[in-house]
């Protein structure tokens, strides 16, 4: 089933790349003009689509793992201004020089503008918090939908928790940078490995195989993880990258998402590990992964 899905994705991407209508004199009169770029991702599936039809736009932003200024993922719609229509006509002519995907710089100003001002049909963001417990890090994740339509996806309990470029997978990964003692500069940093459903800590709101987040609501998930090294106490700028391969609704996001959580300053009040329980748990983790 996975191979069939991957074949469908490849065919769909090719159609999106080549499917735009030429021979019109005004962008507002055009139907089904599409630009597809992979300039905002590191993987293969979470492409960005900009679709123009009858003077309106639909931006399908499946994530931007390069720029924290555009966190999350979503579907944005709106009406083109005259200057935007004229500018996109120029983009369309220029894009014909590039076979395959549209270079991101050609459409970047429109992606940023429509991300900022477009009506949100669906908008998924994530925020995180860190604490310690049971000898490990506790990672609290809040998924929020600020769009007008619900977002449904496979439950985090089903996320594979590792990177798999062939068949695709879903996971979370944490990274943090410690502030310098004088408030300037950067100090120690740490990361975690990818993690997912096998690291999920049961909560009262844990669902079955799927979750749906209604408009303007949130869903909380809790995981455990280990850092890749010892952590010194201090204030950290903490972020997380998310890869979610199975989005059920809206259909525009069904090819999967890759995005950053909104960075957050988190105070780590004491070193980790610093208790006997933490030292034993961390040592066992390091021994398990020593040869990986």
JSON list of N, CA, C and O in Angstrom, two decimals, residues 95-134:
[
{"chain": "A", "resi": 95, "resn": "UNK", "atom": "N", "xyz": [9.23, 31.26, -15.46]},
{"chain": "A", "resi": 95, "resn": "UNK", "atom": "CA", "xyz": [9.28, 29.87, -15.00]},
{"chain": "A", "resi": 95, "resn": "UNK", "atom": "C", "xyz": [9.43, 28.88, -16.14]},
{"chain": "A", "resi": 95, "resn": "UNK", "atom": "O", "xyz": [9.89, 27.75, -15.94]},
{"chain": "A", "resi": 96, "resn": "UNK", "atom": "N", "xyz": [9.07, 29.29, -17.36]},
{"chain": "A", "resi": 96, "resn": "UNK", "atom": "CA", "xyz": [9.19, 28.39, -18.51]},
{"chain": "A", "resi": 96, "resn": "UNK", "atom": "C", "xyz": [10.64, 28.10, -18.85]},
{"chain": "A", "resi": 96, "resn": "UNK", "atom": "O", "xyz": [10.93, 27.16, -19.59]},
{"chain": "A", "resi": 97, "resn": "UNK", "atom": "N", "xyz": [11.56, 28.88, -18.29]},
{"chain": "A", "resi": 97, "resn": "UNK", "atom": "CA", "xyz": [12.98, 28.63, -18.53]},
{"chain": "A", "resi": 97, "resn": "UNK", "atom": "C", "xyz": [13.50, 27.46, -17.70]},
{"chain": "A", "resi": 97, "resn": "UNK", "atom": "O", "xyz": [14.60, 26.98, -17.93]},
{"chain": "A", "resi": 98, "resn": "UNK", "atom": "N", "xyz": [12.70, 27.03, -16.72]},
{"chain": "A", "resi": 98, "resn": "UNK", "atom": "CA", "xyz": [13.16, 26.03, -15.76]},
{"chain": "A", "resi": 98, "resn": "UNK", "atom": "C", "xyz": [12.27, 24.80, -15.84]},
{"chain": "A", "resi": 98, "resn": "UNK", "atom": "O", "xyz": [11.13, 24.82, -15.37]},
{"chain": "A", "resi": 99, "resn": "UNK", "atom": "N", "xyz": [12.76, 23.72, -16.43]},
{"chain": "A", "resi": 99, "resn": "UNK", "atom": "CA", "xyz": [11.96, 22.50, -16.46]},
{"chain": "A", "resi": 99, "resn": "UNK", "atom": "C", "xyz": [11.82, 21.92, -15.05]},
{"chain": "A", "resi": 99, "resn": "UNK", "atom": "O", "xyz": [12.71, 22.05, -14.22]},
{"chain": "A", "resi": 100, "resn": "UNK", "atom": "N", "xyz": [10.70, 21.29, -14.80]},
{"chain": "A", "resi": 100, "resn": "UNK", "atom": "CA", "xyz": [10.49, 20.70, -13.48]},
{"chain": "A", "resi": 100, "resn": "UNK", "atom": "C", "xyz": [9.92, 21.71, -12.50]},
{"chain": "A", "resi": 100, "resn": "UNK", "atom": "O", "xyz": [9.06, 22.52, -12.84]},
{"chain": "A", "resi": 101, "resn": "UNK", "atom": "N", "xyz": [10.44, 21.71, -11.28]},
{"chain": "A", "resi": 101, "resn": "UNK", "atom": "CA", "xyz": [9.91, 22.56, -10.23]},
{"chain": "A", "resi": 101, "resn": "UNK", "atom": "C", "xyz": [10.28, 24.02, -10.43]},
{"chain": "A", "resi": 101, "resn": "UNK", "atom": "O", "xyz": [11.34, 24.35, -10.96]},
{"chain": "A", "resi": 102, "resn": "UNK", "atom": "N", "xyz": [9.41, 24.90, -9.98]},
{"chain": "A", "resi": 102, "resn": "UNK", "atom": "CA", "xyz": [9.67, 26.34, -10.03]},
{"chain": "A", "resi": 102, "resn": "UNK", "atom": "C", "xyz": [10.72, 26.71, -8.99]},
{"chain": "A", "resi": 102, "resn": "UNK", "atom": "O", "xyz": [10.57, 26.36, -7.81]},
{"chain": "A", "resi": 103, "resn": "UNK", "atom": "N", "xyz": [11.78, 27.44, -9.34]},
{"chain": "A", "resi": 103, "resn": "UNK", "atom": "CA", "xyz": [12.74, 27.88, -8.33]},
{"chain": "A", "resi": 103, "resn": "UNK", "atom": "C", "xyz": [12.04, 28.77, -7.29]},
{"chain": "A", "resi": 103, "resn": "UNK", "atom": "O", "xyz": [11.29, 29.68, -7.64]},
{"chain": "A", "resi": 104, "resn": "UNK", "atom": "N", "xyz": [12.30, 28.51, -6.03]},
{"chain": "A", "resi": 104, "resn": "UNK", "atom": "CA", "xyz": [11.64, 29.25, -4.96]},
{"chain": "A", "resi": 104, "resn": "UNK", "atom": "C", "xyz": [11.81, 30.76, -5.05]},
{"chain": "A", "resi": 104, "resn": "UNK", "atom": "O", "xyz": [10.86, 31.51, -4.78]},
{"chain": "A", "resi": 105, "resn": "UNK", "atom": "N", "xyz": [12.98, 31.28, -5.43]},
{"chain": "A", "resi": 105, "resn": "UNK", "atom": "CA", "xyz": [13.12, 32.74, -5.50]},
{"chain": "A", "resi": 105, "resn": "UNK", "atom": "C", "xyz": [12.13, 33.41, -6.44]},
{"chain": "A", "resi": 105, "resn": "UNK", "atom": "O", "xyz": [11.79, 34.59, -6.24]},
{"chain": "A", "resi": 106, "resn": "UNK", "atom": "N", "xyz": [11.64, 32.71, -7.44]},
{"chain": "A", "resi": 106, "resn": "UNK", "atom": "CA", "xyz": [10.69, 33.32, -8.38]},
{"chain": "A", "resi": 106, "resn": "UNK", "atom": "C", "xyz": [9.35, 33.64, -7.71]},
{"chain": "A", "resi": 106, "resn": "UNK", "atom": "O", "xyz": [8.68, 34.61, -8.07]},
{"chain": "A", "resi": 107, "resn": "UNK", "atom": "N", "xyz": [8.95, 32.80, -6.77]},
{"chain": "A", "resi": 107, "resn": "UNK", "atom": "CA", "xyz": [7.62, 32.99, -6.16]},
{"chain": "A", "resi": 107, "resn": "UNK", "atom": "C", "xyz": [7.69, 33.32, -4.68]},
{"chain": "A", "resi": 107, "resn": "UNK", "atom": "O", "xyz": [6.66, 33.45, -4.02]},
{"chain": "A", "resi": 108, "resn": "UNK", "atom": "N", "xyz": [8.90, 33.50, -4.14]},
{"chain": "A", "resi": 108, "resn": "UNK", "atom": "CA", "xyz": [9.06, 33.66, -2.70]},
{"chain": "A", "resi": 108, "resn": "UNK", "atom": "C", "xyz": [8.27, 34.85, -2.15]},
{"chain": "A", "resi": 108, "resn": "UNK", "atom": "O", "xyz": [7.63, 34.75, -1.10]},
{"chain": "A", "resi": 109, "resn": "UNK", "atom": "N", "xyz": [8.29, 35.99, -2.84]},
{"chain": "A", "resi": 109, "resn": "UNK", "atom": "CA", "xyz": [7.58, 37.18, -2.32]},
{"chain": "A", "resi": 109, "resn": "UNK", "atom": "C", "xyz": [6.08, 36.94, -2.25]},
{"chain": "A", "resi": 109, "resn": "UNK", "atom": "O", "xyz": [5.40, 37.42, -1.35]},
{"chain": "A", "resi": 110, "resn": "UNK", "atom": "N", "xyz": [5.56, 36.13, -3.18]},
{"chain": "A", "resi": 110, "resn": "UNK", "atom": "CA", "xyz": [4.13, 35.83, -3.17]},
{"chain": "A", "resi": 110, "resn": "UNK", "atom": "C", "xyz": [3.80, 34.79, -2.10]},
{"chain": "A", "resi": 110, "resn": "UNK", "atom": "O", "xyz": [2.77, 34.89, -1.42]},
{"chain": "A", "resi": 111, "resn": "UNK", "atom": "N", "xyz": [4.67, 33.81, -1.94]},
{"chain": "A", "resi": 111, "resn": "UNK", "atom": "CA", "xyz": [4.48, 32.83, -0.87]},
{"chain": "A", "resi": 111, "resn": "UNK", "atom": "C", "xyz": [4.42, 33.52, 0.49]},
{"chain": "A", "resi": 111, "resn": "UNK", "atom": "O", "xyz": [3.53, 33.28, 1.31]},
{"chain": "A", "resi": 112, "resn": "UNK", "atom": "N", "xyz": [5.36, 34.44, 0.72]},
{"chain": "A", "resi": 112, "resn": "UNK", "atom": "CA", "xyz": [5.41, 35.13, 2.01]},
{"chain": "A", "resi": 112, "resn": "UNK", "atom": "C", "xyz": [4.20, 36.05, 2.20]},
{"chain": "A", "resi": 112, "resn": "UNK", "atom": "O", "xyz": [3.62, 36.12, 3.28]},
{"chain": "A", "resi": 113, "resn": "UNK", "atom": "N", "xyz": [3.81, 36.74, 1.13]},
{"chain": "A", "resi": 113, "resn": "UNK", "atom": "CA", "xyz": [2.67, 37.65, 1.24]},
{"chain": "A", "resi": 113, "resn": "UNK", "atom": "C", "xyz": [1.38, 36.89, 1.49]},
{"chain": "A", "resi": 113, "resn": "UNK", "atom": "O", "xyz": [0.57, 37.26, 2.35]},
{"chain": "A", "resi": 114, "resn": "UNK", "atom": "N", "xyz": [1.16, 35.81, 0.75]},
{"chain": "A", "resi": 114, "resn": "UNK", "atom": "CA", "xyz": [-0.09, 35.06, 0.88]},
{"chain": "A", "resi": 114, "resn": "UNK", "atom": "C", "xyz": [-0.13, 34.28, 2.19]},
{"chain": "A", "resi": 114, "resn": "UNK", "atom": "O", "xyz": [-1.19, 34.09, 2.77]},
{"chain": "A", "resi": 115, "resn": "UNK", "atom": "N", "xyz": [1.04, 33.84, 2.66]},
{"chain": "A", "resi": 115, "resn": "UNK", "atom": "CA", "xyz": [1.12, 33.20, 3.98]},
{"chain": "A", "resi": 115, "resn": "UNK", "atom": "C", "xyz": [0.68, 34.19, 5.06]},
{"chain": "A", "resi": 115, "resn": "UNK", "atom": "O", "xyz": [-0.04, 33.83, 6.01]},
{"chain": "A", "resi": 116, "resn": "UNK", "atom": "N", "xyz": [1.11, 35.44, 4.91]},
{"chain": "A", "resi": 116, "resn": "UNK", "atom": "CA", "xyz": [0.84, 36.44, 5.94]},
{"chain": "A", "resi": 116, "resn": "UNK", "atom": "C", "xyz": [-0.60, 36.96, 5.91]},
{"chain": "A", "resi": 116, "resn": "UNK", "atom": "O", "xyz": [-1.22, 37.18, 6.95]},
{"chain": "A", "resi": 117, "resn": "UNK", "atom": "N", "xyz": [-1.16, 37.17, 4.71]},
{"chain": "A", "resi": 117, "resn": "UNK", "atom": "CA", "xyz": [-2.46, 37.83, 4.63]},
{"chain": "A", "resi": 117, "resn": "UNK", "atom": "C", "xyz": [-3.61, 36.92, 4.21]},
{"chain": "A", "resi": 117, "resn": "UNK", "atom": "O", "xyz": [-4.77, 37.31, 4.32]},
{"chain": "A", "resi": 118, "resn": "UNK", "atom": "N", "xyz": [-3.32, 35.73, 3.72]},
{"chain": "A", "resi": 118, "resn": "UNK", "atom": "CA", "xyz": [-4.37, 34.87, 3.22]},
{"chain": "A", "resi": 118, "resn": "UNK", "atom": "C", "xyz": [-5.31, 34.38, 4.31]},
{"chain": "A", "resi": 118, "resn": "UNK", "atom": "O", "xyz": [-4.92, 34.23, 5.48]},
{"chain": "A", "resi": 119, "resn": "UNK", "atom": "N", "xyz": [-6.55, 34.14, 3.93]},
{"chain": "A", "resi": 119, "resn": "UNK", "atom": "CA", "xyz": [-7.50, 33.52, 4.86]},
{"chain": "A", "resi": 119, "resn": "UNK", "atom": "C", "xyz": [-7.05, 32.08, 5.10]},
{"chain": "A", "resi": 119, "resn": "UNK", "atom": "O", "xyz": [-6.73, 31.35, 4.17]},
{"chain": "A", "resi": 120, "resn": "UNK", "atom": "N", "xyz": [-7.04, 31.68, 6.34]},
{"chain": "A", "resi": 120, "resn": "UNK", "atom": "CA", "xyz": [-6.56, 30.35, 6.70]},
{"chain": "A", "resi": 120, "resn": "UNK", "atom": "C", "xyz": [-7.69, 29.33, 6.61]},
{"chain": "A", "resi": 120, "resn": "UNK", "atom": "O", "xyz": [-8.58, 29.30, 7.46]},
{"chain": "A", "resi": 121, "resn": "UNK", "atom": "N", "xyz": [-7.65, 28.50, 5.58]},
{"chain": "A", "resi": 121, "resn": "UNK", "atom": "CA", "xyz": [-8.61, 27.40, 5.53]},
{"chain": "A", "resi": 121, "resn": "UNK", "atom": "C", "xyz": [-8.24, 26.36, 6.58]},
{"chain": "A", "resi": 121, "resn": "UNK", "atom": "O", "xyz": [-9.10, 25.79, 7.24]},
{"chain": "A", "resi": 122, "resn": "UNK", "atom": "N", "xyz": [-6.96, 26.11, 6.71]},
{"chain": "A", "resi": 122, "resn": "UNK", "atom": "CA", "xyz": [-6.43, 25.23, 7.75]},
{"chain": "A", "resi": 122, "resn": "UNK", "atom": "C", "xyz": [-5.03, 25.69, 8.07]},
{"chain": "A", "resi": 122, "resn": "UNK", "atom": "O", "xyz": [-4.27, 26.06, 7.17]},
{"chain": "A", "resi": 123, "resn": "UNK", "atom": "N", "xyz": [-4.67, 25.72, 9.34]},
{"chain": "A", "resi": 123, "resn": "UNK", "atom": "CA", "xyz": [-3.33, 26.18, 9.73]},
{"chain": "A", "resi": 123, "resn": "UNK", "atom": "C", "xyz": [-2.89, 25.39, 10.96]},
{"chain": "A", "resi": 123, "resn": "UNK", "atom": "O", "xyz": [-3.48, 25.51, 12.03]},
{"chain": "A", "resi": 124, "resn": "UNK", "atom": "N", "xyz": [-1.87, 24.56, 10.79]},
{"chain": "A", "resi": 124, "resn": "UNK", "atom": "CA", "xyz": [-1.38, 23.73, 11.88]},
{"chain": "A", "resi": 124, "resn": "UNK", "atom": "C", "xyz": [-0.06, 24.28, 12.39]},
{"chain": "A", "resi": 124, "resn": "UNK", "atom": "O", "xyz": [0.89, 24.46, 11.63]},
{"chain": "A", "resi": 125, "resn": "UNK", "atom": "N", "xyz": [-0.01, 24.56, 13.69]},
{"chain": "A", "resi": 125, "resn": "UNK", "atom": "CA", "xyz": [1.21, 24.97, 14.36]},
{"chain": "A", "resi": 125, "resn": "UNK", "atom": "C", "xyz": [1.46, 24.04, 15.54]},
{"chain": "A", "resi": 125, "resn": "UNK", "atom": "O", "xyz": [0.54, 23.36, 16.03]},
{"chain": "A", "resi": 126, "resn": "UNK", "atom": "N", "xyz": [2.69, 24.01, 16.00]},
{"chain": "A", "resi": 126, "resn": "UNK", "atom": "CA", "xyz": [3.05, 23.20, 17.16]},
{"chain": "A", "resi": 126, "resn": "UNK", "atom": "C", "xyz": [3.90, 24.02, 18.10]},
{"chain": "A", "resi": 126, "resn": "UNK", "atom": "O", "xyz": [4.73, 24.83, 17.67]},
{"chain": "A", "resi": 127, "resn": "UNK", "atom": "N", "xyz": [3.67, 23.84, 19.38]},
{"chain": "A", "resi": 127, "resn": "UNK", "atom": "CA", "xyz": [4.53, 24.44, 20.40]},
{"chain": "A", "resi": 127, "resn": "UNK", "atom": "C", "xyz": [4.94, 23.33, 21.37]},
{"chain": "A", "resi": 127, "resn": "UNK", "atom": "O", "xyz": [4.27, 22.31, 21.48]},
{"chain": "A", "resi": 128, "resn": "UNK", "atom": "N", "xyz": [6.07, 23.53, 22.04]},
{"chain": "A", "resi": 128, "resn": "UNK", "atom": "CA", "xyz": [6.59, 22.48, 22.92]},
{"chain": "A", "resi": 128, "resn": "UNK", "atom": "C", "xyz": [7.00, 23.05, 24.26]},
{"chain": "A", "resi": 128, "resn": "UNK", "atom": "O", "xyz": [7.19, 24.25, 24.43]},
{"chain": "A", "resi": 129, "resn": "UNK", "atom": "N", "xyz": [7.12, 22.13, 25.23]},
{"chain": "A", "resi": 129, "resn": "UNK", "atom": "CA", "xyz": [7.70, 22.47, 26.53]},
{"chain": "A", "resi": 129, "resn": "UNK", "atom": "C", "xyz": [8.52, 21.28, 26.98]},
{"chain": "A", "resi": 129, "resn": "UNK", "atom": "O", "xyz": [8.25, 20.13, 26.60]},
{"chain": "A", "resi": 130, "resn": "UNK", "atom": "N", "xyz": [9.55, 21.53, 27.80]},
{"chain": "A", "resi": 130, "resn": "UNK", "atom": "CA", "xyz": [10.42, 20.47, 28.29]},
{"chain": "A", "resi": 130, "resn": "UNK", "atom": "C", "xyz": [10.46, 20.46, 29.80]},
{"chain": "A", "resi": 130, "resn": "UNK", "atom": "O", "xyz": [10.44, 21.50, 30.46]},
{"chain": "A", "resi": 131, "resn": "UNK", "atom": "N", "xyz": [10.51, 19.25, 30.35]},
{"chain": "A", "resi": 131, "resn": "UNK", "atom": "CA", "xyz": [10.72, 19.07, 31.79]},
{"chain": "A", "resi": 131, "resn": "UNK", "atom": "C", "xyz": [11.42, 17.72, 31.95]},
{"chain": "A", "resi": 131, "resn": "UNK", "atom": "O", "xyz": [11.78, 17.07, 30.96]},
{"chain": "A", "resi": 132, "resn": "UNK", "atom": "N", "xyz": [11.66, 17.29, 33.17]},
{"chain": "A", "resi": 132, "resn": "UNK", "atom": "CA", "xyz": [12.27, 15.98, 33.41]},
{"chain": "A", "resi": 132, "resn": "UNK", "atom": "C", "xyz": [11.35, 15.14, 34.28]},
{"chain": "A", "resi": 132, "resn": "UNK", "atom": "O", "xyz": [10.56, 15.65, 35.07]},
{"chain": "A", "resi": 133, "resn": "UNK", "atom": "N", "xyz": [11.44, 13.82, 34.11]},
{"chain": "A", "resi": 133, "resn": "UNK", "atom": "CA", "xyz": [10.65, 12.89, 34.90]},
{"chain": "A", "resi": 133, "resn": "UNK", "atom": "C", "xyz": [11.01, 11.47, 34.54]},
{"chain": "A", "resi": 133, "resn": "UNK", "atom": "O", "xyz": [11.34, 11.18, 33.38]},
{"chain": "A", "resi": 134, "resn": "UNK", "atom": "N", "xyz": [10.98, 10.58, 35.53]},
{"chain": "A", "resi": 134, "resn": "UNK", "atom": "CA", "xyz": [11.34, 9.17, 35.32]},
{"chain": "A", "resi": 134, "resn": "UNK", "atom": "C", "xyz": [12.72, 9.02, 34.69]},
{"chain": "A", "resi": 134, "resn": "UNK", "atom": "O", "xyz": [12.97, 8.11, 33.90]}
]
